[in-house]
Every structure is written in C-alpha cells, then in structure tokens.
Amino acid sequence: MSKPVVAIVGRPNVGKSTLFNVLAGDNIAIVKDTPGVTRDRIYADVNWLDYHFTLIDTGGIEPESKDIILSQMREQAQIAIDTADVIIFLTDVRQGLVDADAKVADMLRRSHKPVVLAVNKVDNFDKFLPDVYEFYNLGIGEPMPVSGASRLGIGDMLDAVVEHFTPEQLEQEEDERPRIAIVGKPNVGKSSLINKLLGEKRLLVSDIAGTTRDAVDTEVTWEGKPYVFIDTAGLRRKNKIKEELERYSIIRAVTAVERADVVILVIDATEGVTEQDAKIAGIAHERGKGIIIAVNKWDAVEKTDKTIYEYTNRIREVLAFMSYAEILFISAQTGQRLPKLFEMIDVVIENHSLRVSTGVLNEIMTEAVALQQPPSDKGKRLKLYYMTQVSVKPPTFVIFVNDKELMHFSYQRYLENKIREAFGFRGTSLKFFIRERKEKDQ
C-alpha cells in the first residue's frame, strides 16, 4: 500500500526541524542495530487519526546570504512539488512576511499542488493573531497559526493536511500489477535499464549525471505479464553541491520505494558499492520491500574467475543488514541477464507475499529451541510459547514469550535463519514482533 507523501518547505530558522520532530514523534527514521546505515532524518512515518503518511523534510544546507537562501528555497520547493502529495509551507510570525516567502508561494501556487500554509512560533494566539492575518497576502489560502515548540495548533494543521488526501492515495491499490522501483545513485544506469526493458528510448538519457526529467511509471510486459516500473531518476540541476544531490536522490528514493513491491537497487560495477548505496538500500530494507541488487555495467569490468565471488562478498559486507537481498550482475547496455531479472522479480514477489501456516511455523520453532537453548538472564530463561504469521509484504511474525527482555537480537536472528532455511524467503526482509504472555495466560 502506498502512503501519501507530505513535504515541509520554508526558509531557514522558521522552525522546520522542530515541526518535523514534533510530527515524527518517536518514529524517527534512524535504523537501529543496523550496521552500515546511518541517515539524516530526511523522512518519518506519521500517523494522524486514521491517516498514515510519509513526512519529508526538504531542508538541507542552511545558507548564509539572502540570494542563496532564495535559490535554496526554490530548490526545496521544487523537490516538494516533484515528490509530495501535499506541501506544508512554514513561515514565521515573528519575522513576518518576507520577500522570499512571497516568491516561493508563487511557485507553489503555480504547481497546483495542495498547500497548507502554517505560520509558526505563535505561542499566544490572542497576541499574534493580527500578525497571522498578514500571511493571507501570499494568496495560497488560509494561514494556520501553529507553534512547533509549544505544540499548539498542530492538530488543526494536520486536519487541513489530511483533507487533501484523495481516496486513491488512501485506498489499498486495486492494481494487481507488480510495482518495481528502480533506485540508485545518479548515473548508475537506471534509465538505460528501463529503456532496455522497453526496447525504446522513452526516457531522456545522456551521460551527464542529473539529466533525467521526472519519475515516470512505465508498464513493461514480459512473457505476457505486465509489470509497472517506477523510475526515480530525475535531478533537474547539474550544478548542485554533492550533499544536495545526495539528499535529493534519497528523497526521490523514499517516495518511489513507498509505492513499490520490489526495489531494484542499481549499483555501478565500475565504482563498486558505496555508502550512498547503503543509505538507499537502508530505506528499502526499513520499508520491508522485496530487494534485488542489480550490479550494472558488468560488461565494463575486467574479470577473472574470482571477480563475481569477490564482488558478491564486498556487497554482502557493506550491505550486511540485508543478507537476504538477491544479487544479479547485468548490463543495461548489452541486455546481459535481463531475462534473469524478470525471473528474479517473480521469485521475490512470491516470497514477499508468502504465508506460512501456524502449525508449520511452530514445528520449526520447537525444533529450533531443541537445537539451541534460548538465552537466560539471572537464572530466568526465555520461553517461547507460540508463533504465528500476521501479515505479508513483508512477511511479519509474532512470537509469544514469557519475557520480552530475554529475547536477544542474536536469538531472534537465529530463529529467522531457521525460517529462511525452511522456506527460502529470498529477496525479502522478515519482520518480527515479540509479545509477552504471562504463565497464567497459557
């Protein structure tokens, strides 16, 4: 199910980060216990009443001079316009309405995307209300007084945000076609790959990093079966600073991954696997998607009989948190192993939505416990009562135990490995929830 995306745009120091943190609550986008993945908090999951959406902070580097601030805000607004379903435009009641606000408001108005105008730092409604009305002059609707720091007016603002969600954004997609997001750093060959699959130059491709236009959904039929490919290429400017390019491509990846069943992470074979690849992979892992790592430009690599083996080990090392991911060596240029890619997509989709009966799961659990005794602490031993699968995409299991604290990460991983030994689950992460049940509940 894809969730609506909401982006926050605003000048430096109007309180974007504070608002982001308040809305994100504890659900902060940092992967815990995951080696190799650290991340700026660019996105977070937010739940408001019965609505779930992904919040994106378009921020980034805070510039010094006024004209740079305006060009940066335009960049951020453009990112928001490109990727978000609803935009929160944050202004500051204490600094009042400034020229940069008006210029960005023009851009947002012309985009015809729904915008919620929030006026921040209104800690006292009676005192500041006359100043809030000044923001009507932006011509993008009613200004909503909020205070990120004091958490005032946040509920009304979120009500206004979710009003803009369309039924299509909120409903489970009826579309049965598998959705595949092609993600990766700029210039690793994402568009060339889609062009090759399509057999036509649908997307603008050139050798300059950042020349593809926009995320495009493309239907590809393979052996009579339709697939929808979501292309995340699409950086519009070539003169960006490196960190900005990275932030932008990560935001694009978040929004595409959100809509996909399977994520193909494209890595440039001539460069090897990089830290930014790990960041993008971390998003797909955290979102519980099916994952295939496609090592592109394989035809351009000098090979010995050990090359594939060495390469695979290196990827497994850097992306140690997703040892389940499938790896395929391809060339978008020559079409090498592309038929294999579809076979792999089918396998991963099947595993991503595989259900295992409770009886069989408990047999595996009992056998695992017999082979390796659960951990104990201060004389108290972990007891596993029962295990059941509660959902798919990704396969999600609940294990009932006597004491959650005793379930060490390593024992949970041992159980996961046992389940994988029995059912494969290649290409998909598995999620586990540990619930306590007192002895007397038995």
XYZ file of N, CA and C in Angstrom, residues 4-253:
750
model
N 0.400 8.488 1.234
C 0.628 9.838 0.728
C 1.933 10.401 1.283
N 2.535 11.311 0.526
C 3.791 11.943 0.951
C 3.516 13.417 1.214
N 3.983 13.904 2.371
C 3.797 15.311 2.751
C 5.174 15.913 2.954
N 5.429 17.082 2.340
C 6.756 17.703 2.468
C 6.636 19.040 3.182
N 7.656 19.370 3.958
C 7.698 20.681 4.631
C 8.689 21.570 3.885
N 8.244 22.783 3.551
C 9.107 23.749 2.876
C 9.093 25.033 3.707
N 10.224 25.727 3.749
C 10.234 27.008 4.458
C 11.642 27.552 4.544
N 11.749 28.847 4.889
C 13.068 29.478 4.991
C 13.861 28.869 6.141
N 15.190 29.093 6.160
C 15.971 28.666 7.327
C 15.438 29.351 8.574
N 15.527 28.656 9.693
C 15.173 29.216 11.010
C 13.701 29.538 11.222
N 12.808 29.009 10.381
C 11.387 29.225 10.699
C 10.881 28.077 11.579
N 11.740 27.084 11.837
C 11.340 26.004 12.743
C 10.925 24.722 12.046
N 11.476 24.486 10.830
C 11.098 23.265 10.102
C 11.483 22.008 10.887
N 12.717 22.008 11.423
C 13.171 20.787 12.116
C 12.342 20.521 13.360
N 12.015 21.597 14.079
C 11.202 21.417 15.295
C 9.859 20.807 14.932
N 9.238 21.356 13.882
C 7.928 20.837 13.479
C 8.058 19.388 13.016
N 9.108 19.115 12.233
C 9.346 17.754 11.746
C 9.449 16.784 12.929
N 10.226 17.182 13.937
C 10.426 16.306 15.098
C 9.139 16.092 15.882
N 8.336 17.162 15.995
C 7.067 17.032 16.728
C 6.151 16.046 15.987
N 6.073 16.197 14.650
C 5.180 15.337 13.879
C 5.704 13.903 13.826
N 7.037 13.778 13.776
C 7.630 12.438 13.670
C 7.512 11.680 14.987
N 7.365 12.410 16.084
C 7.242 11.748 17.382
C 8.444 10.866 17.624
N 8.204 9.658 18.109
C 9.340 8.780 18.393
C 9.732 7.985 17.171
N 8.905 8.121 16.143
C 9.097 7.234 14.994
C 10.128 7.823 14.054
N 11.369 7.842 14.511
C 12.373 8.610 13.785
C 13.154 7.720 12.831
N 13.417 8.256 11.648
C 13.995 7.413 10.602
C 15.487 7.183 10.782
N 15.832 6.515 11.835
C 17.225 6.087 12.000
C 17.116 4.589 12.193
N 17.922 3.827 11.503
C 17.809 2.381 11.636
C 18.629 1.949 12.833
N 17.977 1.306 13.790
C 18.706 0.883 14.990
C 19.338 -0.478 14.748
N 20.413 -0.741 15.451
C 21.078 -2.056 15.397
C 21.444 -2.457 13.980
N 21.566 -1.517 13.093
C 21.832 -1.900 11.710
C 23.181 -1.366 11.305
N 24.177 -2.224 11.218
C 25.496 -1.707 10.844
C 25.455 -1.149 9.433
N 26.193 -0.096 9.211
C 26.330 0.405 7.848
C 25.225 1.331 7.398
N 24.233 1.616 8.253
C 23.194 2.547 7.820
C 23.038 3.634 8.854
N 23.541 4.817 8.545
C 23.198 5.949 9.392
C 22.556 6.910 8.432
N 21.673 7.722 8.911
C 20.953 8.531 7.961
C 20.533 9.847 8.593
N 20.591 10.902 7.814
C 19.955 12.141 8.251
C 18.502 11.823 8.374
N 17.838 12.547 9.241
C 16.410 12.265 9.355
C 15.689 13.024 8.265
N 15.643 12.412 7.101
C 15.031 13.089 5.961
C 13.540 12.766 5.926
N 13.160 11.595 6.437
C 11.747 11.246 6.363
C 11.324 10.502 7.620
N 10.019 10.484 7.869
C 9.499 9.747 9.024
C 8.063 9.331 8.724
N 7.603 8.309 9.413
C 6.203 7.889 9.280
C 5.368 8.653 10.286
N 4.263 9.202 9.829
C 3.392 9.940 10.746
C 1.996 9.331 10.688
N 1.387 9.171 11.856
C 0.002 8.707 11.931
C -0.814 9.820 12.570
N -1.906 10.188 11.911
C -2.783 11.205 12.484
C -4.214 10.689 12.345
N -4.889 10.490 13.474
C -6.207 9.856 13.494
C -6.062 8.534 12.746
N -6.822 8.308 11.669
C -6.648 7.025 10.981
C -5.824 7.164 9.722
N -5.111 8.272 9.605
C -4.347 8.512 8.379
C -2.871 8.214 8.624
N -2.237 7.584 7.632
C -0.801 7.324 7.719
C -0.152 7.996 6.523
N 0.888 8.754 6.772
C 1.586 9.344 5.629
C 3.082 9.424 5.916
N 3.853 9.653 4.850
C 5.300 9.804 4.985
C 5.613 11.288 4.947
N 6.333 11.750 5.954
C 6.685 13.168 6.040
C 8.119 13.338 5.562
N 8.342 14.326 4.693
C 9.688 14.561 4.171
C 10.144 15.957 4.559
N 11.377 16.041 5.036
C 11.961 17.348 5.324
C 12.851 17.704 4.138
N 12.472 18.748 3.404
C 13.233 19.079 2.191
C 14.469 19.891 2.525
N 14.681 20.194 3.807
C 15.767 21.088 4.255
C 17.104 20.719 3.689
N 18.139 20.846 4.469
C 19.446 20.539 3.934
C 20.390 21.592 4.439
N 21.232 22.063 3.568
C 22.256 23.014 3.998
C 21.606 24.366 4.245
N 21.954 24.990 5.368
C 21.373 26.302 5.665
C 22.359 27.376 5.186
N 22.011 28.106 4.138
C 22.970 29.053 3.562
C 23.011 30.368 4.340
N 24.006 31.172 4.032
C 24.181 32.443 4.738
C 23.457 33.587 4.034
N 23.822 33.806 2.755
C 23.378 35.056 2.142
C 21.949 34.961 1.611
N 21.313 36.140 1.484
C 19.885 36.211 1.136
C 19.556 35.577 -0.218
N 20.369 35.881 -1.245
C 20.019 35.346 -2.569
C 20.228 33.841 -2.614
N 21.212 33.348 -1.840
C 21.385 31.891 -1.821
C 20.180 31.270 -1.125
N 19.698 31.945 -0.059
C 18.532 31.414 0.661
C 17.363 31.251 -0.303
N 17.151 32.261 -1.137
C 16.017 32.177 -2.061
C 16.218 31.034 -3.053
N 17.441 30.905 -3.605
C 17.614 29.839 -4.600
C 17.481 28.471 -3.944
N 17.953 28.366 -2.693
C 17.804 27.095 -1.962
C 16.337 26.777 -1.689
N 15.579 27.832 -1.318
C 14.161 27.591 -1.037
C 13.435 27.156 -2.296
N 13.857 27.735 -3.427
C 13.228 27.326 -4.690
C 13.529 25.863 -4.980
N 14.797 25.463 -4.716
C 15.180 24.051 -4.885
C 14.277 23.169 -4.031
N 14.156 23.576 -2.746
C 13.392 22.756 -1.809
C 11.929 22.686 -2.230
N 11.414 23.833 -2.693
C 10.017 23.847 -3.142
C 9.869 22.931 -4.349
N 10.883 22.945 -5.229
C 10.812 22.100 -6.423
C 10.826 20.620 -6.039
N 11.662 20.271 -5.058
C 11.686 18.877 -4.580
C 10.299 18.509 -4.061
N 9.718 19.418 -3.272
C 8.404 19.148 -2.690
C 7.354 18.995 -3.780
N 7.398 19.890 -4.779
C 6.422 19.843 -5.873
C 6.578 18.530 -6.640
N 7.831 18.105 -6.857
C 8.087 16.867 -7.605
C 7.611 15.631 -6.861
N 7.762 15.627 -5.533
C 7.603 14.349 -4.831
C 6.393 14.264 -3.923
N 5.844 15.404 -3.482
C 4.841 15.322 -2.413
C 3.420 15.377 -2.950
N 2.502 14.793 -2.176
C 1.074 14.907 -2.493
C 0.492 16.177 -1.875
N 1.024 16.550 -0.708
C 0.581 17.779 -0.025
C 1.834 18.471 0.511
N 1.840 19.809 0.446
C 3.009 20.567 0.902
C 2.617 21.436 2.097
N 3.425 21.369 3.168
C 3.237 22.307 4.292
C 4.246 23.427 4.071
N 3.735 24.652 3.901
C 4.627 25.798 3.709
C 4.710 26.514 5.049
N 5.907 26.487 5.650
C 6.063 27.012 7.006
C 6.672 28.411 6.966
N 6.010 29.340 7.669
C 6.527 30.712 7.754
C 6.667 31.049 9.238
N 7.134 32.265 9.533
C 7.466 32.625 10.914
C 6.779 33.933 11.275
N 5.881 33.875 12.263
C 5.087 35.054 12.617
C 5.988 36.173 13.150
N 7.126 35.806 13.763
C 7.966 36.834 14.406
C 8.795 37.599 13.394
N 9.209 36.888 12.317
C 9.949 37.605 11.263
C 8.981 38.268 10.296
N 7.704 37.866 10.368
C 6.717 38.443 9.467
C 6.869 37.919 8.050
N 6.116 38.538 7.153
C 6.110 38.096 5.756
C 7.322 38.700 5.063
N 8.170 37.881 4.462
C 9.341 38.427 3.767
C 9.264 38.081 2.283
N 10.098 38.744 1.525
C 10.089 38.632 0.082
C 10.251 37.178 -0.394
N 11.168 36.451 0.248
C 11.417 35.054 -0.162
C 10.152 34.211 -0.002
N 9.366 34.484 1.049
C 8.113 33.739 1.248
C 7.188 33.946 0.049
N 7.081 35.200 -0.387
C 6.172 35.525 -1.485
C 6.621 34.836 -2.777
N 7.940 34.820 -3.018
C 8.446 34.215 -4.257
C 8.203 32.705 -4.281
N 8.415 32.069 -3.115
C 8.192 30.620 -3.059
C 6.693 30.320 -3.137
N 5.874 31.168 -2.525
C 4.423 30.984 -2.594
C 3.953 30.997 -4.050
N 4.567 31.863 -4.873
C 4.212 31.910 -6.305
C 4.457 30.569 -6.971
N 5.643 30.020 -6.673
C 5.996 28.712 -7.257
C 4.998 27.640 -6.852
N 4.670 27.640 -5.553
C 3.769 26.615 -5.035
C 2.380 26.786 -5.645
N 1.965 28.020 -5.800
C 0.628 28.274 -6.356
C 0.553 27.765 -7.792
N 1.616 28.037 -8.552
C 1.613 27.628 -9.956
C 1.659 26.112 -10.129
N 2.159 25.414 -9.109
C 2.300 23.955 -9.243
C 0.944 23.247 -9.126
N -0.067 23.951 -8.594
C -1.403 23.373 -8.364
C -1.378 22.177 -7.417
N -0.299 22.048 -6.643
C -0.298 21.008 -5.600
C -1.019 21.603 -4.385
N -1.717 20.763 -3.596
C -2.348 21.304 -2.389
C -1.287 21.803 -1.395
N -1.489 23.028 -0.891
C -0.542 23.621 0.057
C -1.279 23.991 1.341
N -0.691 23.644 2.488
C -1.219 24.104 3.773
C -0.229 25.140 4.292
N -0.718 26.360 4.488
C 0.148 27.447 4.931
C 0.135 27.491 6.457
N 1.284 27.244 7.072
C 1.364 27.242 8.536
C 2.258 28.387 8.980
N 1.774 29.169 9.952
C 2.559 30.289 10.483
C 3.058 29.858 11.856
N 4.366 29.678 11.961
C 4.951 29.074 13.165
C 5.292 30.126 14.228
N 5.588 29.613 15.422
C 6.029 30.418 16.576
C 4.906 31.276 17.144
N 3.658 30.843 16.923
C 2.512 31.552 17.516
C 2.248 30.911 18.876
N 2.990 31.369 19.893
C 2.868 30.742 21.218
C 1.658 31.275 21.978
N 1.139 32.430 21.503
C -0.016 33.016 22.174
C -0.970 33.508 21.088
N -2.081 32.784 20.928
C -2.968 33.072 19.798
C -3.521 34.493 19.836
N -3.969 34.954 21.022
C -4.575 36.297 21.100
C -3.573 37.371 20.682
N -2.348 37.206 21.170
C -1.342 38.238 20.937
C -0.928 38.301 19.461
N -0.778 37.126 18.832
C -0.176 37.119 17.494
C -1.172 37.067 16.340
N -2.478 36.855 16.658
C -3.425 36.639 15.567
C -3.411 37.728 14.495
N -3.374 39.035 14.881
C -3.339 40.069 13.829
C -2.149 39.874 12.878
N -0.990 39.421 13.429
C 0.192 39.217 12.577
C 0.017 38.004 11.663
N -0.775 37.037 12.123
C -1.007 35.842 11.296
C -1.801 36.234 10.045
N -2.757 37.156 10.212
C -3.621 37.529 9.080
C -2.828 38.120 7.928
N -1.666 38.722 8.242
C -0.822 39.317 7.203
C -0.483 38.277 6.120
N -0.416 36.983 6.523
C 0.015 35.943 5.584
C -1.069 35.577 4.553
N -2.297 36.128 4.734
C -3.316 35.975 3.687
C -2.798 36.573 2.380
N -1.896 37.579 2.512
C -1.370 38.261 1.320
C -0.603 37.338 0.380
N -0.185 36.155 0.868
C 0.548 35.239 -0.009
C -0.366 34.642 -1.076
N -1.674 34.690 -0.811
C -2.616 34.189 -1.818
C -2.594 32.678 -1.981
N -2.186 31.934 -0.927
C -2.269 30.469 -1.048
C -3.148 29.907 0.065
N -4.208 30.644 0.378
C -5.176 30.084 1.329
C -4.997 30.605 2.736
N -5.757 29.997 3.623
C -5.849 30.484 4.997
C -4.590 30.132 5.787
N -3.970 31.139 6.427
C -2.795 30.828 7.241
C -3.222 30.180 8.552
N -2.550 29.115 8.941
C -2.919 28.409 10.174
C -1.875 28.682 11.243
N -2.286 29.282 12.379
C -1.319 29.551 13.436
C -0.891 28.263 14.127
N 0.430 28.030 14.239
C 0.921 26.852 14.961
C 2.130 27.257 15.797
N 2.470 26.401 16.754
C 3.740 26.556 17.435
C 4.350 25.174 17.574
N 5.437 24.944 16.809
C 6.122 23.651 16.893
C 6.649 23.424 18.301
N 7.229 24.478 18.880
C 7.860 24.350 20.198
C 6.817 24.070 21.284
N 5.677 24.778 21.241
C 4.650 24.570 22.289
C 3.579 23.576 21.866
N 3.710 23.059 20.646
C 2.756 22.079 20.108
C 1.328 22.615 20.043
N 1.173 23.884 19.731
C -0.170 24.461 19.612
C -0.592 24.447 18.145
N -1.882 24.199 17.906
C -2.429 24.298 16.551
C -2.013 23.175 15.621
N -1.229 22.203 16.130
C -0.712 21.140 15.257
C -1.855 20.268 14.730
N -2.814 19.966 15.614
C -3.952 19.115 15.219
C -4.754 19.735 14.090
N -5.029 21.032 14.206
C -5.802 21.710 13.148
C -5.028 21.685 11.833
N -3.711 21.885 11.946
C -2.891 21.880 10.729
C -2.933 20.493 10.068
N -2.808 19.437 10.888
C -2.833 18.077 10.320
C -4.206 17.748 9.740
N -5.268 18.253 10.373
C -6.616 18.047 9.807
C -6.654 18.639 8.397
N -6.055 19.840 8.258
C -6.052 20.502 6.948
C -5.221 19.692 5.947
N -4.113 19.098 6.415
C -3.258 18.299 5.527
C -4.016 17.076 5.015
N -4.620 16.309 5.947
C -5.227 15.037 5.522
C -6.495 15.254 4.689
N -7.103 16.441 4.802
C -8.264 16.751 3.958
C -7.901 16.698 2.479
N -6.633 16.965 2.181
C -6.196 16.979 0.776
C -5.896 15.593 0.229
N -5.845 14.571 1.082
C -5.561 13.231 0.565
C -6.744 12.763 -0.270
N -6.449 12.159 -1.414
C -7.540 11.689 -2.269
C -7.854 10.239 -1.908
N -9.069 9.773 -2.234
C -9.407 8.375 -1.933
C -8.396 7.405 -2.536
N -7.871 7.739 -3.744
C -6.907 6.832 -4.393
C -5.631 6.704 -3.562
N -5.216 7.841 -2.948
C -3.989 7.788 -2.148
C -4.192 6.951 -0.893
N -5.426 6.912 -0.412
C -5.661 6.241 0.868
C -6.088 4.798 0.711
N -6.646 4.473 -0.459
C -7.147 3.101 -0.611
C -6.015 2.151 -0.932
N -6.251 0.912 -0.561
C -5.324 -0.142 -0.973
C -5.384 -0.173 -2.499
N -4.244 -0.273 -3.136
C -4.296 -0.248 -4.589
C -4.944 -1.513 -5.133
N -5.905 -1.311 -6.006
C -6.597 -2.447 -6.622
C -5.713 -3.062 -7.704
N -4.814 -2.233 -8.206
C -3.959 -2.635 -9.303
C -3.140 -3.864 -8.896
N -3.321 -4.950 -9.619
C -2.632 -6.194 -9.262
C -1.223 -6.281 -9.849
N -0.910 -5.367 -10.775
C 0.407 -5.467 -11.427
C 1.514 -5.210 -10.401
N 2.562 -6.044 -10.433
C 3.668 -5.813 -9.507
C 4.316 -4.464 -9.795
N 4.654 -3.739 -8.739
C 5.282 -2.426 -8.914
C 6.750 -2.530 -8.517
N 7.622 -2.129 -9.429
C 9.057 -2.286 -9.204
C 9.720 -0.914 -9.269
N 10.381 -0.528 -8.180
C 11.090 0.764 -8.181
C 12.549 0.512 -8.515
N 13.049 1.330 -9.435
C 14.467 1.221 -9.789
C 15.174 2.391 -9.115
N 16.018 2.090 -8.128
C 16.637 3.166 -7.358
C 18.156 3.027 -7.420
N 18.834 4.099 -7.013
C 20.294 4.075 -7.024
C 20.807 5.489 -7.164
N 22.093 5.641 -7.048
C 22.686 6.973 -7.139
C 22.503 7.510 -8.553
N 22.687 8.818 -8.740
C 22.611 9.349 -10.097
C 23.654 8.664 -10.977
N 23.275 8.439 -12.224
C 24.227 7.974 -13.236
C 24.719 6.538 -13.106
N 23.961 5.678 -12.444
C 24.401 4.274 -12.393
C 23.742 3.467 -13.516
N 22.850 4.126 -14.267
C 22.244 3.429 -15.411
C 20.813 3.005 -15.183
N 20.083 3.732 -14.317
C 18.686 3.359 -14.032
C 17.817 3.513 -15.284
N 17.950 4.671 -15.940
C 17.101 4.914 -17.111
C 17.484 4.009 -18.267
N 18.798 3.774 -18.424
C 19.239 2.879 -19.515
C 18.613 1.504 -19.317
N 18.500 1.096 -18.050
C 17.930 -0.216 -17.752
C 16.461 -0.262 -18.186
N 15.709 0.778 -17.824
C 14.294 0.792 -18.221
C 14.160 0.872 -19.748
N 15.010 1.695 -20.364
C 14.961 1.785 -21.831
C 15.198 0.429 -22.477
N 16.140 -0.309 -21.917
C 16.472 -1.617 -22.478
C 15.281 -2.561 -22.312
N 14.635 -2.487 -21.138
C 13.483 -3.358 -20.891
C 12.343 -3.001 -21.840
N 12.231 -1.716 -22.127
C 11.165 -1.255 -23.020
C 11.531 -1.447 -24.488
N 12.828 -1.473 -24.733
C 13.283 -1.564 -26.115
C 13.076 -0.276 -26.871
N 12.945 0.846 -26.168
C 12.812 2.135 -26.859
C 13.368 3.217 -25.947
N 13.766 4.329 -26.560
C 14.324 5.418 -25.742
C 13.184 6.271 -25.201
N 12.491 5.774 -24.181
C 11.360 6.534 -23.633
C 11.855 7.667 -22.747
N 12.914 7.388 -21.991
C 13.389 8.379 -21.035
C 14.592 9.082 -21.625
N 14.712 10.334 -21.280
C 15.834 11.099 -21.788
C 17.087 10.598 -21.066
N 18.041 10.079 -21.802
C 19.253 9.590 -21.150
C 20.446 10.264 -21.772
N 21.337 10.782 -20.952
C 22.592 11.275 -21.500
C 23.653 11.015 -20.457
N 24.886 11.346 -20.794
C 25.962 10.978 -19.874
C 26.147 11.950 -18.729
N 25.317 12.983 -18.667
C 25.504 13.953 -17.577
C 24.660 13.499 -16.394
N 25.292 13.399 -15.217
C 24.520 12.997 -14.034
C 23.421 14.024 -13.843
N 22.210 13.552 -13.632
C 21.144 14.505 -13.343
C 20.447 15.040 -14.563
N 20.277 14.217 -15.619
C 19.581 14.753 -16.785
C 18.208 14.132 -16.994
N 17.856 13.127 -16.210
C 16.549 12.530 -16.442
C 15.498 13.466 -15.876
N 14.360 13.495 -16.500
C 13.391 14.501 -16.119
C 12.641 14.221 -14.825
N 11.798 13.227 -14.818
C 10.878 13.084 -13.703
C 10.623 11.622 -13.440
N 10.060 11.331 -12.271
C 9.716 9.936 -12.010
C 8.627 9.556 -13.009
N 8.846 8.480 -13.734
C 7.868 8.076 -14.743
C 7.486 6.635 -14.438
N 6.199 6.341 -14.429
C 5.775 4.953 -14.288
C 5.624 4.374 -15.691
N 6.232 3.237 -15.899
C 6.240 2.648 -17.228
C 5.773 1.212 -17.140
N 4.798 0.843 -17.977
C 4.398 -0.569 -17.959
C 5.285 -1.349 -18.925
N 5.814 -2.457 -18.428
C 6.614 -3.345 -19.276
C 5.935 -4.710 -19.244
N 5.704 -5.284 -20.414
C 5.110 -6.624 -20.429
C 6.206 -7.623 -20.779
N 6.301 -8.656 -19.958
C 7.335 -9.668 -20.179
C 6.651 -11.022 -20.182
N 6.772 -11.727 -21.287
C 6.119 -13.021 -21.437
C 4.645 -12.959 -21.033
N 3.979 -11.921 -21.556
C 2.528 -11.800 -21.348
C 2.114 -11.253 -19.991
N 3.080 -10.925 -19.132
C 2.731 -10.470 -17.780
C 3.139 -9.007 -17.604
N 2.191 -8.152 -17.126
C 2.533 -6.728 -17.002
C 3.236 -6.409 -15.672
N 4.223 -5.541 -15.751
C 4.924 -5.025 -14.563
C 4.925 -3.506 -14.675
N 4.843 -2.811 -13.544
C 4.960 -1.349 -13.586
C 6.307 -0.964 -12.998
N 7.132 -0.282 -13.811
C 8.438 0.166 -13.316
C 8.356 1.634 -12.919
N 8.828 1.923 -11.719
C 8.840 3.304 -11.220
C 10.283 3.764 -11.316
N 10.528 4.769 -12.138
C 11.897 5.236 -12.317
C 12.123 6.439 -11.420
N 13.193 6.409 -10.637
C 13.411 7.517 -9.699
C 14.481 8.458 -10.181
N 14.930 8.270 -11.384
C 15.929 9.213 -11.858
C 15.244 10.570 -11.836
N 15.967 11.647 -11.981
C 15.250 12.900 -12.049
C 15.863 13.956 -11.183
N 17.064 14.361 -11.473
C 17.645 15.528 -10.821
C 17.671 16.574 -11.908
N 17.139 17.754 -11.576
C 16.995 18.720 -12.653
C 18.213 19.602 -12.826
N 18.999 19.805 -11.762
C 20.097 20.759 -11.878
C 21.422 20.016 -11.939
N 22.351 20.567 -12.704
C 23.643 19.891 -12.797
C 24.685 20.542 -11.898
N 24.340 21.751 -11.370
C 25.383 22.461 -10.617
C 25.153 22.360 -9.122
N 24.524 21.290 -8.702
C 24.250 21.150 -7.277
C 25.510 20.758 -6.514
N 25.494 21.093 -5.223
C 26.578 20.633 -4.355
C 26.322 19.142 -4.086
N 27.383 18.418 -3.816
C 27.295 16.968 -3.662
C 26.250 16.550 -2.622
N 26.287 17.211 -1.421
C 25.350 16.762 -0.368
C 23.902 16.936 -0.816
N 23.675 18.018 -1.589
C 22.312 18.270 -2.033
C 21.843 17.212 -3.009
N 22.758 16.857 -3.940
C 22.428 15.802 -4.893
C 22.041 14.541 -4.138
N 22.833 14.242 -3.108
C 22.573 13.025 -2.340
C 21.228 13.101 -1.656
N 20.990 14.241 -1.007
C 19.733 14.384 -0.268
C 18.558 14.248 -1.225
N 18.711 14.899 -2.390
C 17.630 14.894 -3.370
C 17.368 13.468 -3.861
N 18.460 12.733 -4.160
C 18.227 11.389 -4.699
C 17.652 10.477 -3.613
N 17.995 10.750 -2.356
C 17.425 9.921 -1.278
C 15.932 10.218 -1.122
N 15.567 11.505 -1.219
C 14.133 11.844 -1.134
C 13.366 11.180 -2.277
N 13.963 11.218 -3.493
C 13.291 10.574 -4.610
C 13.152 9.076 -4.347
N 14.198 8.495 -3.766
C 14.157 7.051 -3.493
C 13.048 6.727 -2.488
